[in-house]
Tab-separated table of C-alpha atoms and ligand atoms in Angstrom:
chain	number	residue	atom	x	y	z
A	1	MET	CA	3.239	-26.147	5.359
A	2	ASN	CA	4.113	-24.627	1.960
A	3	VAL	CA	3.441	-20.947	1.319
A	4	LEU	CA	3.673	-18.839	-1.841
A	5	VAL	CA	3.829	-15.033	-1.736
A	6	VAL	CA	2.754	-13.380	-5.001
A	7	GLY	CA	4.515	-10.150	-5.992
A	8	GLY	CA	7.994	-8.720	-6.295
A	9	GLY	CA	8.060	-5.421	-4.418
A	10	GLY	CA	9.101	-4.168	-1.017
A	11	ARG	CA	5.713	-5.107	0.419
A	12	GLU	CA	6.204	-8.720	-0.617
A	13	HIS	CA	9.738	-8.815	0.802
A	14	ALA	CA	8.260	-7.585	4.095
A	15	LEU	CA	5.571	-10.309	4.030
A	16	VAL	CA	8.212	-12.956	3.304
A	17	TYR	CA	10.377	-11.588	6.150
A	18	LYS	CA	7.504	-12.053	8.614
A	19	LEU	CA	6.493	-15.467	7.267
A	20	LYS	CA	10.081	-16.739	7.299
A	21	ALA	CA	10.049	-16.547	11.077
A	22	ASN	CA	7.289	-19.135	11.237
A	23	ARG	CA	8.475	-22.669	12.025
A	24	GLU	CA	5.349	-24.290	10.577
A	25	ILE	CA	6.346	-23.164	7.105
A	26	LYS	CA	8.503	-25.782	5.428
A	27	ASN	CA	8.818	-24.276	1.965
A	28	LEU	CA	8.433	-20.579	1.256
A	29	PHE	CA	8.264	-19.295	-2.332
A	30	THR	CA	7.929	-15.845	-3.910
A	31	ALA	CA	6.683	-15.183	-7.452
A	32	PRO	CA	8.573	-13.442	-8.930
A	33	GLY	CA	10.288	-11.906	-5.879
A	34	ASN	CA	13.501	-9.856	-5.975
A	35	ALA	CA	17.099	-10.123	-4.760
A	36	GLY	CA	15.879	-9.659	-1.176
A	37	THR	CA	13.215	-12.360	-1.150
A	38	GLU	CA	15.758	-14.708	-2.746
A	39	LYS	CA	17.658	-14.776	0.536
A	40	LEU	CA	14.620	-15.839	2.558
A	41	SER	CA	12.597	-17.879	0.088
A	42	GLN	CA	12.799	-19.541	-3.303
A	43	ASN	CA	12.040	-17.103	-6.099
A	44	VAL	CA	9.828	-18.507	-8.843
A	45	ASN	CA	9.905	-16.785	-12.202
A	46	ILE	CA	6.156	-16.350	-12.726
A	47	SER	CA	4.408	-13.025	-13.284
A	48	PRO	CA	1.890	-12.096	-10.535
A	49	GLU	CA	-0.723	-11.725	-13.269
A	50	ASN	CA	-0.214	-15.150	-14.798
A	51	ILE	CA	-2.829	-16.872	-12.709
A	52	SER	CA	-2.925	-20.151	-14.616
A	53	GLU	CA	0.820	-20.619	-14.202
A	54	ILE	CA	0.570	-19.745	-10.518
A	55	LYS	CA	-2.164	-22.337	-10.163
A	56	SER	CA	-0.088	-25.054	-11.851
A	57	PHE	CA	2.860	-24.185	-9.612
A	58	CYS	CA	0.687	-24.397	-6.491
A	59	ILE	CA	-0.605	-27.814	-7.470
A	60	LYS	CA	2.885	-29.093	-8.301
A	61	GLU	CA	4.463	-27.802	-5.095
A	62	LYS	CA	1.458	-28.614	-2.876
A	63	ILE	CA	1.072	-25.017	-1.719
A	64	ASP	CA	-1.143	-24.699	1.358
A	65	LEU	CA	-1.474	-20.915	1.397
A	66	VAL	CA	-1.021	-18.195	-1.221
A	67	VAL	CA	-0.547	-14.624	0.014
A	68	VAL	CA	-1.269	-12.062	-2.686
A	69	GLY	CA	0.439	-8.662	-2.626
A	70	PRO	CA	-0.570	-6.615	-5.697
A	71	GLU	CA	-4.053	-5.313	-6.449
A	72	ASN	CA	-3.846	-6.252	-10.130
A	73	SER	CA	-3.633	-9.970	-9.382
A	74	LEU	CA	-6.554	-9.649	-6.962
A	75	ALA	CA	-8.649	-7.669	-9.449
A	76	LEU	CA	-7.946	-10.339	-12.081
A	77	GLY	CA	-9.577	-12.894	-9.788
A	78	ILE	CA	-6.588	-14.847	-8.448
A	79	VAL	CA	-8.438	-15.645	-5.212
A	80	ASP	CA	-11.481	-17.020	-7.058
A	81	ASP	CA	-9.387	-19.133	-9.427
A	82	LEU	CA	-7.097	-20.636	-6.814
A	83	SER	CA	-9.888	-21.207	-4.303
A	84	LYS	CA	-11.837	-23.159	-6.927
A	85	SER	CA	-8.895	-25.568	-7.030
A	86	GLY	CA	-8.929	-25.847	-3.257
A	87	ILE	CA	-5.868	-23.635	-2.727
A	88	LYS	CA	-6.254	-21.341	0.275
A	89	THR	CA	-5.558	-17.772	-0.836
A	90	PHE	CA	-5.319	-14.683	1.317
A	91	GLY	CA	-7.075	-11.638	-0.142
A	92	PRO	CA	-10.480	-10.535	-1.418
A	93	ASN	CA	-12.238	-12.250	-4.313
A	94	LYS	CA	-12.632	-10.498	-7.655
A	95	ARG	CA	-16.049	-9.047	-6.895
A	96	ALA	CA	-14.868	-7.578	-3.605
A	97	THR	CA	-11.856	-5.848	-5.194
A	98	ILE	CA	-14.316	-3.366	-6.706
A	99	ILE	CA	-13.809	-1.202	-3.623
A	100	GLU	CA	-10.340	-0.424	-5.011
A	101	SER	CA	-10.769	-1.101	-8.713
A	102	SER	CA	-13.670	1.337	-9.187
A	103	LYS	CA	-13.431	4.711	-7.506
A	104	ALA	CA	-16.987	5.487	-8.654
A	105	PHE	CA	-18.276	2.361	-6.913
A	106	ALA	CA	-16.215	3.136	-3.810
A	107	LYS	CA	-17.532	6.700	-3.519
A	108	GLU	CA	-21.159	5.660	-3.989
A	109	PHE	CA	-20.627	2.869	-1.466
A	110	MET	CA	-19.257	5.397	1.051
A	111	GLN	CA	-22.298	7.574	0.452
A	112	ARG	CA	-24.714	4.650	0.888
A	113	HIS	CA	-23.137	3.724	4.209
A	114	ASN	CA	-22.506	7.217	5.583
A	115	VAL	CA	-18.738	6.883	5.561
A	116	PRO	CA	-17.306	10.422	5.708
A	117	THR	CA	-15.682	11.389	2.408
A	118	ALA	CA	-15.234	14.406	0.107
A	119	ASP	CA	-18.352	15.565	-1.810
A	120	PHE	CA	-18.286	14.227	-5.354
A	121	CYS	CA	-19.950	13.757	-8.745
A	122	ILE	CA	-19.383	11.091	-11.394
A	123	PHE	CA	-19.131	11.800	-15.146
A	124	ASN	CA	-18.429	9.815	-18.286
A	125	ASN	CA	-17.583	12.560	-20.782
A	126	ILE	CA	-15.421	15.645	-21.056
A	127	GLN	CA	-18.268	18.160	-21.649
A	128	ASP	CA	-20.192	17.345	-18.485
A	129	THR	CA	-17.011	17.116	-16.431
A	130	LYS	CA	-15.852	20.515	-17.654
A	131	ALA	CA	-19.254	22.150	-17.233
A	132	TYR	CA	-19.445	20.933	-13.621
A	133	ILE	CA	-15.921	22.103	-12.796
A	134	ASP	CA	-16.509	25.503	-14.438
A	135	LYS	CA	-19.502	25.945	-12.156
A	136	HIS	CA	-17.776	24.582	-9.060
A	137	GLY	CA	-14.434	26.354	-9.490
A	138	LEU	CA	-10.890	25.286	-8.606
A	139	PRO	CA	-9.166	23.634	-6.795
A	140	ILE	CA	-10.731	20.264	-7.458
A	141	VAL	CA	-9.719	16.610	-7.656
A	142	ILE	CA	-10.327	14.449	-10.740
A	143	LYS	CA	-9.923	10.685	-10.477
A	144	ALA	CA	-10.016	8.122	-13.237
A	145	ASP	CA	-12.404	5.388	-12.142
A	146	GLY	CA	-10.271	2.273	-12.592
A	147	LEU	CA	-6.862	0.945	-11.544
A	148	CYS	CA	-4.131	3.283	-12.820
A	149	ALA	CA	-1.122	2.278	-10.684
A	150	GLY	CA	-1.524	5.412	-8.561
A	151	LYS	CA	-1.327	7.741	-11.585
A	152	GLY	CA	-5.024	8.361	-12.207
A	153	VAL	CA	-5.606	11.121	-9.630
A	154	PHE	CA	-5.227	14.799	-10.545
A	155	VAL	CA	-5.316	17.451	-7.860
A	156	VAL	CA	-6.050	20.475	-10.025
A	157	HIS	CA	-5.292	24.080	-9.040
A	158	THR	CA	-5.085	25.955	-12.366
A	159	ASN	CA	-6.897	25.995	-15.694
A	160	ASP	CA	-3.797	24.654	-17.405
A	161	GLU	CA	-3.678	21.700	-15.035
A	162	LEU	CA	-7.391	21.135	-15.587
A	163	ASN	CA	-7.073	21.105	-19.370
A	164	GLU	CA	-4.112	18.784	-19.172
A	165	ALA	CA	-5.924	16.339	-16.899
A	166	LEU	CA	-9.049	16.284	-19.068
A	167	LYS	CA	-6.957	15.847	-22.215
A	168	ASP	CA	-5.019	13.011	-20.639
A	169	ILE	CA	-8.137	11.175	-19.522
A	170	PHE	CA	-10.716	11.813	-22.232
A	171	ILE	CA	-8.769	12.699	-25.393
A	172	ASN	CA	-5.477	10.807	-25.131
A	173	LYS	CA	-7.317	8.052	-23.264
A	174	ARG	CA	-4.164	7.462	-21.231
A	175	PHE	CA	-5.919	5.107	-18.843
A	176	GLY	CA	-7.993	3.212	-21.431
A	177	VAL	CA	-11.210	1.783	-19.987
A	178	ALA	CA	-10.049	2.778	-16.486
A	179	GLY	CA	-10.620	6.404	-17.576
A	180	GLU	CA	-14.049	5.996	-19.161
A	181	LYS	CA	-15.614	7.383	-15.996
A	182	VAL	CA	-14.249	9.987	-13.600
A	183	VAL	CA	-14.965	10.982	-10.035
A	184	VAL	CA	-14.747	14.732	-9.528
A	185	GLU	CA	-14.443	15.634	-5.879
A	186	GLU	CA	-13.892	18.426	-3.449
A	187	LYS	CA	-10.263	18.965	-2.466
A	188	LEU	CA	-9.812	18.238	1.216
A	189	ILE	CA	-7.055	19.988	3.109
A	190	GLY	CA	-5.470	18.093	5.939
A	191	GLU	CA	-2.896	15.440	6.716
A	192	GLU	CA	-2.957	12.026	5.043
A	193	ALA	CA	-2.686	8.720	6.857
A	194	SER	CA	-3.179	5.041	6.106
A	195	PHE	CA	-5.131	2.690	8.335
A	196	PHE	CA	-5.144	-1.093	8.008
A	197	ALA	CA	-7.509	-3.834	9.127
A	198	ILE	CA	-7.992	-7.481	8.167
A	199	SER	CA	-11.394	-9.075	7.668
A	200	ASP	CA	-12.508	-12.695	7.525
A	201	GLY	CA	-15.798	-11.791	5.841
A	202	GLU	CA	-17.600	-11.466	9.173
A	203	LYS	CA	-15.381	-9.769	11.704
A	204	VAL	CA	-12.488	-7.392	11.488
A	205	LEU	CA	-9.101	-7.150	13.179
A	206	PRO	CA	-7.734	-3.603	13.313
A	207	LEU	CA	-4.003	-3.432	12.638
A	208	ILE	CA	-2.406	-0.011	12.921
A	209	GLY	CA	-2.126	3.484	11.446
A	210	ALA	CA	0.803	4.610	9.315
A	211	GLN	CA	1.844	7.563	7.168
A	212	ASP	CA	3.197	7.280	3.661
A	213	HIS	CA	4.961	10.069	1.711
A	214	LYS	CA	3.674	10.007	-1.859
A	215	PRO	CA	5.285	13.078	-3.471
A	216	ALA	CA	8.785	12.488	-4.831
A	217	PHE	CA	10.629	15.311	-3.067
A	218	ASP	CA	11.111	16.820	0.389
A	219	GLY	CA	8.317	18.985	1.748
A	220	ASP	CA	5.738	16.975	-0.255
A	221	LYS	CA	6.882	18.581	-3.500
A	222	GLY	CA	7.057	17.066	-6.960
A	223	PRO	CA	5.106	14.373	-8.744
A	224	ASN	CA	3.308	11.581	-6.915
A	225	THR	CA	5.083	8.241	-6.592
A	226	GLY	CA	4.120	4.833	-5.256
A	227	GLY	CA	5.396	6.054	-1.864
A	228	MET	CA	8.824	7.385	-0.829
A	229	GLY	CA	8.777	6.345	2.814
A	230	ALA	CA	6.497	5.477	5.708
A	231	TYR	CA	6.393	5.049	9.439
A	232	THR	CA	4.188	3.287	11.917
A	233	PRO	CA	2.450	3.900	14.252
A	234	ALA	CA	1.442	7.378	13.112
A	235	PRO	CA	1.372	9.725	16.094
A	236	LEU	CA	-1.339	11.640	14.198
A	237	ILE	CA	-3.747	8.762	14.887
A	238	ASP	CA	-4.106	9.004	18.650
A	239	ARG	CA	-6.561	6.886	20.675
A	240	LYS	CA	-9.486	9.177	19.995
A	241	LEU	CA	-8.896	9.337	16.279
A	242	TYR	CA	-8.340	5.549	16.162
A	243	GLN	CA	-11.806	5.096	17.684
A	244	LYS	CA	-13.322	7.476	15.147
A	245	VAL	CA	-11.665	5.645	12.267
A	246	MET	CA	-13.016	2.321	13.535
A	247	GLU	CA	-16.519	3.579	14.273
A	248	ARG	CA	-17.044	5.823	11.266
A	249	ILE	CA	-15.045	4.078	8.571
A	250	ILE	CA	-13.942	0.490	9.239
A	251	TYR	CA	-17.051	-0.957	10.953
A	252	PRO	CA	-19.582	0.728	8.601
A	253	THR	CA	-17.568	-0.511	5.617
A	254	ILE	CA	-17.474	-4.101	6.831
A	255	GLU	CA	-21.203	-3.972	7.702
A	256	GLY	CA	-21.998	-2.278	4.368
A	257	LEU	CA	-20.142	-4.963	2.425
A	258	LYS	CA	-22.071	-7.653	4.253
A	259	GLN	CA	-25.383	-5.876	3.609
A	260	GLU	CA	-24.552	-5.702	-0.084
A	261	GLU	CA	-23.646	-9.396	0.003
A	262	ILE	CA	-20.050	-8.781	-0.968
A	263	GLU	CA	-17.932	-11.275	0.907
A	264	TYR	CA	-14.829	-9.344	1.929
A	265	LYS	CA	-11.774	-11.204	3.158
A	266	GLY	CA	-8.274	-9.807	3.348
A	267	VAL	CA	-6.788	-6.401	4.019
A	268	LEU	CA	-8.968	-3.344	4.174
A	269	TYR	CA	-6.649	-0.377	3.670
A	270	ALA	CA	-8.270	2.993	4.272
A	271	GLY	CA	-6.486	5.973	2.696
A	272	LEU	CA	-7.474	8.816	5.011
A	273	MET	CA	-7.374	12.572	5.111
A	274	ILE	CA	-7.427	13.936	8.661
A	275	LYS	CA	-9.004	17.361	8.746
A	276	ASP	CA	-9.520	19.146	12.079
A	277	ASN	CA	-9.120	15.821	13.881
A	278	GLU	CA	-11.867	14.213	11.817
A	279	PRO	CA	-11.153	11.296	9.466
A	280	TYR	CA	-12.359	11.374	5.847
A	281	LEU	CA	-11.930	8.408	3.545
A	282	LEU	CA	-10.091	9.262	0.317
A	283	GLU	CA	-9.938	5.734	-1.018
A	284	PHE	CA	-10.068	2.056	-0.216
A	285	ASN	CA	-7.350	-0.373	-1.156
A	286	CYS	CA	-7.900	-4.100	-1.005
A	287	ARG	CA	-4.322	-5.077	-0.112
A	288	PHE	CA	-1.387	-4.210	2.113
A	289	GLY	CA	0.315	-0.841	1.564
A	290	ASP	CA	3.691	-0.333	-0.027
A	291	PRO	CA	5.852	0.978	1.670
A	292	GLU	CA	3.691	0.867	4.848
A	293	THR	CA	4.032	-2.934	5.130
A	294	GLN	CA	7.803	-2.642	5.559
A	295	PRO	CA	7.713	-0.750	8.885
A	296	MET	CA	4.632	-2.737	9.968
A	297	ALA	CA	6.565	-5.978	9.478
A	298	MET	CA	9.389	-4.684	11.663
A	299	LEU	CA	7.050	-3.530	14.399
A	300	MET	CA	4.835	-6.615	14.474
A	301	GLU	CA	5.711	-8.781	17.441
A	302	ASN	CA	3.587	-11.838	16.827
A	303	GLU	CA	3.481	-14.143	13.856
A	304	LEU	CA	1.703	-13.133	10.692
A	305	LEU	CA	0.758	-16.615	9.453
A	306	PRO	CA	-2.069	-17.311	11.964
A	307	ILE	CA	-3.634	-13.939	11.182
A	308	LEU	CA	-3.592	-14.534	7.438
A	309	LEU	CA	-5.001	-18.045	7.918
A	310	SER	CA	-7.781	-16.787	10.150
A	311	SER	CA	-8.788	-14.284	7.472
A	312	VAL	CA	-9.128	-17.107	4.937
A	313	GLU	CA	-10.685	-19.665	7.289
A	314	GLY	CA	-12.672	-17.448	9.659
A	315	GLY	CA	-12.203	-16.624	13.334
A	316	ILE	CA	-10.180	-13.424	12.926
A	317	ASP	CA	-11.812	-12.103	16.110
A	318	LYS	CA	-10.035	-14.836	18.050
A	319	THR	CA	-6.607	-13.714	16.907
A	320	GLU	CA	-4.756	-10.796	18.357
A	321	ILE	CA	-2.013	-8.623	17.163
A	322	LYS	CA	0.898	-7.359	19.208
A	323	TRP	CA	3.170	-4.517	18.261
A	324	LYS	CA	6.557	-3.752	19.746
A	325	LYS	CA	6.674	-0.625	21.834
A	326	GLY	CA	8.143	2.144	19.727
A	327	TYR	CA	8.291	3.073	16.061
A	328	SER	CA	9.489	1.817	12.733
A	329	ILE	CA	10.480	4.003	9.779
A	330	CYS	CA	11.137	3.097	6.161
A	331	VAL	CA	13.049	5.375	3.769
A	332	VAL	CA	12.682	4.425	0.110
A	333	LEU	CA	15.722	4.681	-2.166
A	334	ALA	CA	14.630	5.243	-5.754
A	335	SER	CA	16.276	5.180	-9.180
A	336	GLY	CA	17.365	8.508	-10.702
A	337	GLY	CA	14.424	9.946	-12.637
A	338	TYR	CA	11.723	7.940	-10.817
A	339	PRO	CA	8.690	8.386	-10.950
A	340	GLY	CA	9.524	9.369	-14.543
A	341	LYS	CA	11.922	7.484	-16.807
A	342	TYR	CA	14.871	5.806	-15.133
A	343	GLU	CA	17.716	3.463	-15.963
A	344	LYS	CA	18.113	-0.016	-14.508
A	345	CYS	CA	21.058	-2.344	-13.813
A	346	LYS	CA	23.032	0.000	-11.514
A	347	ILE	CA	25.225	-1.829	-9.015
A	348	ILE	CA	24.069	-1.369	-5.412
A	349	GLN	CA	26.848	-0.879	-2.886
A	350	GLY	CA	26.924	-0.891	0.896
A	351	LEU	CA	24.259	-3.471	1.714
A	352	GLU	CA	26.724	-5.591	3.749
A	353	ASP	CA	27.578	-2.611	5.963
A	354	VAL	CA	23.915	-2.081	6.781
A	355	GLN	CA	23.471	-5.773	7.534
A	356	LYS	CA	25.746	-5.310	10.560
A	357	MET	CA	23.485	-2.641	12.055
A	358	LYS	CA	21.088	-3.633	14.829
A	359	ASP	CA	17.365	-2.984	14.318
A	360	VAL	CA	17.799	-2.005	10.690
A	361	TYR	CA	16.600	-4.102	7.777
A	362	VAL	CA	16.749	-3.322	4.084
A	363	PHE	CA	13.680	-4.495	2.212
A	364	HIS	CA	14.285	-4.911	-1.498
A	365	ALA	CA	11.848	-3.772	-4.188
A	366	GLY	CA	13.262	-3.257	-7.696
A	367	THR	CA	16.426	-5.346	-7.342
A	368	LYS	CA	17.878	-8.457	-8.954
A	369	LYS	CA	21.199	-10.256	-9.215
A	370	ASP	CA	23.388	-9.899	-12.295
A	371	LYS	CA	25.290	-12.786	-13.849
A	372	GLU	CA	28.135	-12.350	-11.384
A	373	GLY	CA	25.790	-12.393	-8.413
A	374	LYS	CA	26.019	-8.647	-7.758
A	375	ILE	CA	22.818	-6.950	-6.645
A	376	ILE	CA	21.642	-4.391	-9.204
A	377	THR	CA	18.680	-2.053	-9.601
A	378	ASN	CA	15.651	-3.362	-11.477
A	379	GLY	CA	12.843	-0.863	-10.889
A	380	GLY	CA	11.810	2.642	-9.801
A	381	ARG	CA	11.616	2.043	-6.092
A	382	VAL	CA	14.725	0.015	-5.308
A	383	LEU	CA	15.118	-0.423	-1.539
A	384	GLY	CA	13.212	0.363	1.661
A	385	VAL	CA	15.716	1.028	4.441
A	386	THR	CA	13.734	0.268	7.578
A	387	SER	CA	14.616	0.806	11.230
A	388	TYR	CA	13.093	0.187	14.621
A	389	ALA	CA	13.596	2.000	17.931
A	390	GLU	CA	11.593	2.811	21.034
A	391	LYS	CA	12.006	6.513	20.405
A	392	PHE	CA	10.873	7.980	17.113
A	393	VAL	CA	13.896	10.236	16.778
A	394	THR	CA	16.267	7.274	17.239
A	395	ALA	CA	14.435	5.256	14.599
A	396	GLN	CA	14.724	8.166	12.184
A	397	GLU	CA	18.430	8.673	12.885
A	398	LYS	CA	19.134	4.965	12.448
A	399	ALA	CA	17.281	4.767	9.145
A	400	TYR	CA	19.229	7.697	7.719
A	401	GLU	CA	22.514	6.402	9.133
A	402	ALA	CA	21.883	3.211	7.156
A	403	VAL	CA	20.823	5.126	4.042
A	404	GLU	CA	24.194	6.944	4.108
A	405	LYS	CA	25.987	3.608	3.744
A	406	ILE	CA	24.160	2.639	0.540
A	407	TYR	CA	24.927	3.905	-2.910
A	408	PHE	CA	23.918	3.337	-6.510
A	409	GLU	CA	24.271	5.692	-9.450
A	410	GLY	CA	21.390	8.165	-9.645
A	411	MET	CA	19.922	7.099	-6.258
A	412	HIS	CA	17.493	9.590	-4.784
A	413	TYR	CA	15.437	9.639	-1.604
A	414	ARG	CA	13.546	12.025	0.622
A	415	LYS	CA	15.452	13.422	3.566
A	416	ASP	CA	12.384	14.345	5.586
A	417	ILE	CA	10.661	10.998	6.192
A	418	GLY	CA	9.333	11.148	9.738
A	419	ASN	CA	9.626	14.921	10.225
A	420	LYS	CA	5.856	15.377	10.490
A	421	ALA	CA	5.675	12.788	13.263
A	422	LEU	CA	8.660	14.279	15.085
A	423	TRP	CA	7.030	17.654	15.064
A	424	ARG	CA	3.841	16.160	16.493
A	425	LEU	CA	5.685	14.240	19.215
A	426	LYS	CA	7.471	17.368	20.471
B	1	AMP	P1	-6.307	8.258	-4.044
B	1	AMP	O1	-5.703	7.280	-5.012
B	1	AMP	O2	-7.774	8.439	-4.207
B	1	AMP	O3	-5.884	8.034	-2.632
B	1	AMP	O4	-5.592	9.649	-4.409
B	1	AMP	C1	-4.191	9.768	-4.547
B	1	AMP	C2	-3.713	10.997	-3.832
B	1	AMP	O5	-4.398	12.154	-4.314
B	1	AMP	C3	-4.014	10.967	-2.330
B	1	AMP	O6	-3.015	10.283	-1.642
B	1	AMP	C4	-4.052	12.448	-2.014
B	1	AMP	O7	-2.748	12.968	-1.885
B	1	AMP	C5	-4.673	13.051	-3.249
B	1	AMP	N1	-6.144	13.184	-3.082
B	1	AMP	C6	-7.076	12.289	-3.450
B	1	AMP	N2	-8.321	12.731	-3.151
B	1	AMP	C7	-8.169	13.938	-2.588
B	1	AMP	C8	-9.067	14.915	-2.050
B	1	AMP	N3	-10.372	14.744	-2.095
B	1	AMP	N4	-8.530	16.028	-1.516
B	1	AMP	C9	-7.207	16.234	-1.501
B	1	AMP	N5	-6.306	15.362	-1.989
B	1	AMP	C10	-6.765	14.228	-2.537
B	2	LIG	N1	1.213	3.414	0.127
B	2	LIG	C1	0.529	3.546	-1.087
B	2	LIG	C2	-0.097	2.315	-1.568
B	2	LIG	O1	0.213	1.226	-1.115
B	2	LIG	O2	-0.958	2.422	-2.430
């Protein structure tokens, strides 16, 4: 069997890592991949958004399954295009990606299907948005409707922040058409978590809960990033909460999609806020999480390929998923300045030392090889140092022990990944 993974981040390296273990796969490719996926698969220099080139490659190489990482490729309709040519592709079709690509649609969908979420209103101009917020008062959350690479959400506490957000969205039109509409919603106070499930269009297979760390600095300070670290399972999501998430969020969503005749296959990623032990849905994503996939890949005991195939072909309820006992933690190492401006092409040192460590794996994100074959930085999030252990505290210690061995100029990372879970497990 020939498999192509689309994407070049840490999430895709984690998917390749799991797929590599499968004996049925003869040829494994990643487009475009990074210096990490290059070790496990053949990197193909095609952009994840160049669907016609991906299609030609699939036909030429007789690809049997395409696994799509990034939301942009999905929202562009990669699944529809490849499926039309008879190429099996894991992920939702273009129409179904609306649950992530329009926050206005997602919120109204949640309302229609009684999925618990923050109260909200939708506006398409600055005057009405401002008038509503003046009446409502601060704090409040303003979200650009469309895909904004995680930058379109403003949690507003002061008038200055409010004016800045409105200027950014409506006057500077920073998000283009993605900012033509906004969702204005109540600010929920609680603890965030991610929950993952996979659907085959009919049935759903729950995966696991995880916690990401979006702010750049320790103590959840600083600007939001793509995610600075994650662990799974999240002790916050105990058995009772897991049941609530399934019954109030995952099942009603899958049923709602069916009722609205939206065929939904692929990952259903629920971004949750847990408030007084009750789950509220902040957002849907239609893909695996990054960096959550990295620890999930290390914790997953069984093979990933049959699960992905059963999502595409049907019969997901006949598959099962097994997790190792214990925990996995991923600490992201980022370029100096990220999530703002940063420099690339810094030499990464120490990776060989980490390779000798047991139960530690370094997933690459923004990395590539230079002309001499040295691994250098090539993006904002560079590496995801990921560990596994039966005890949470051991996993955390191991991850940071490995982090200490790695160096590149300007490297920064959070030193508190996992502290919330440790506190809860005490
Ligand atoms: P989203 O892309 O909708 O998940 O929002 C990005 C981030 O903004 C979330 O991870 C939260 O940290 C924050 N956020 C979004 N909606 C709310 C809300 N209603 N209350 C508090 N924080 C929120
Ligand atoms: N963990 C954040 C994301 O994947 O969007």
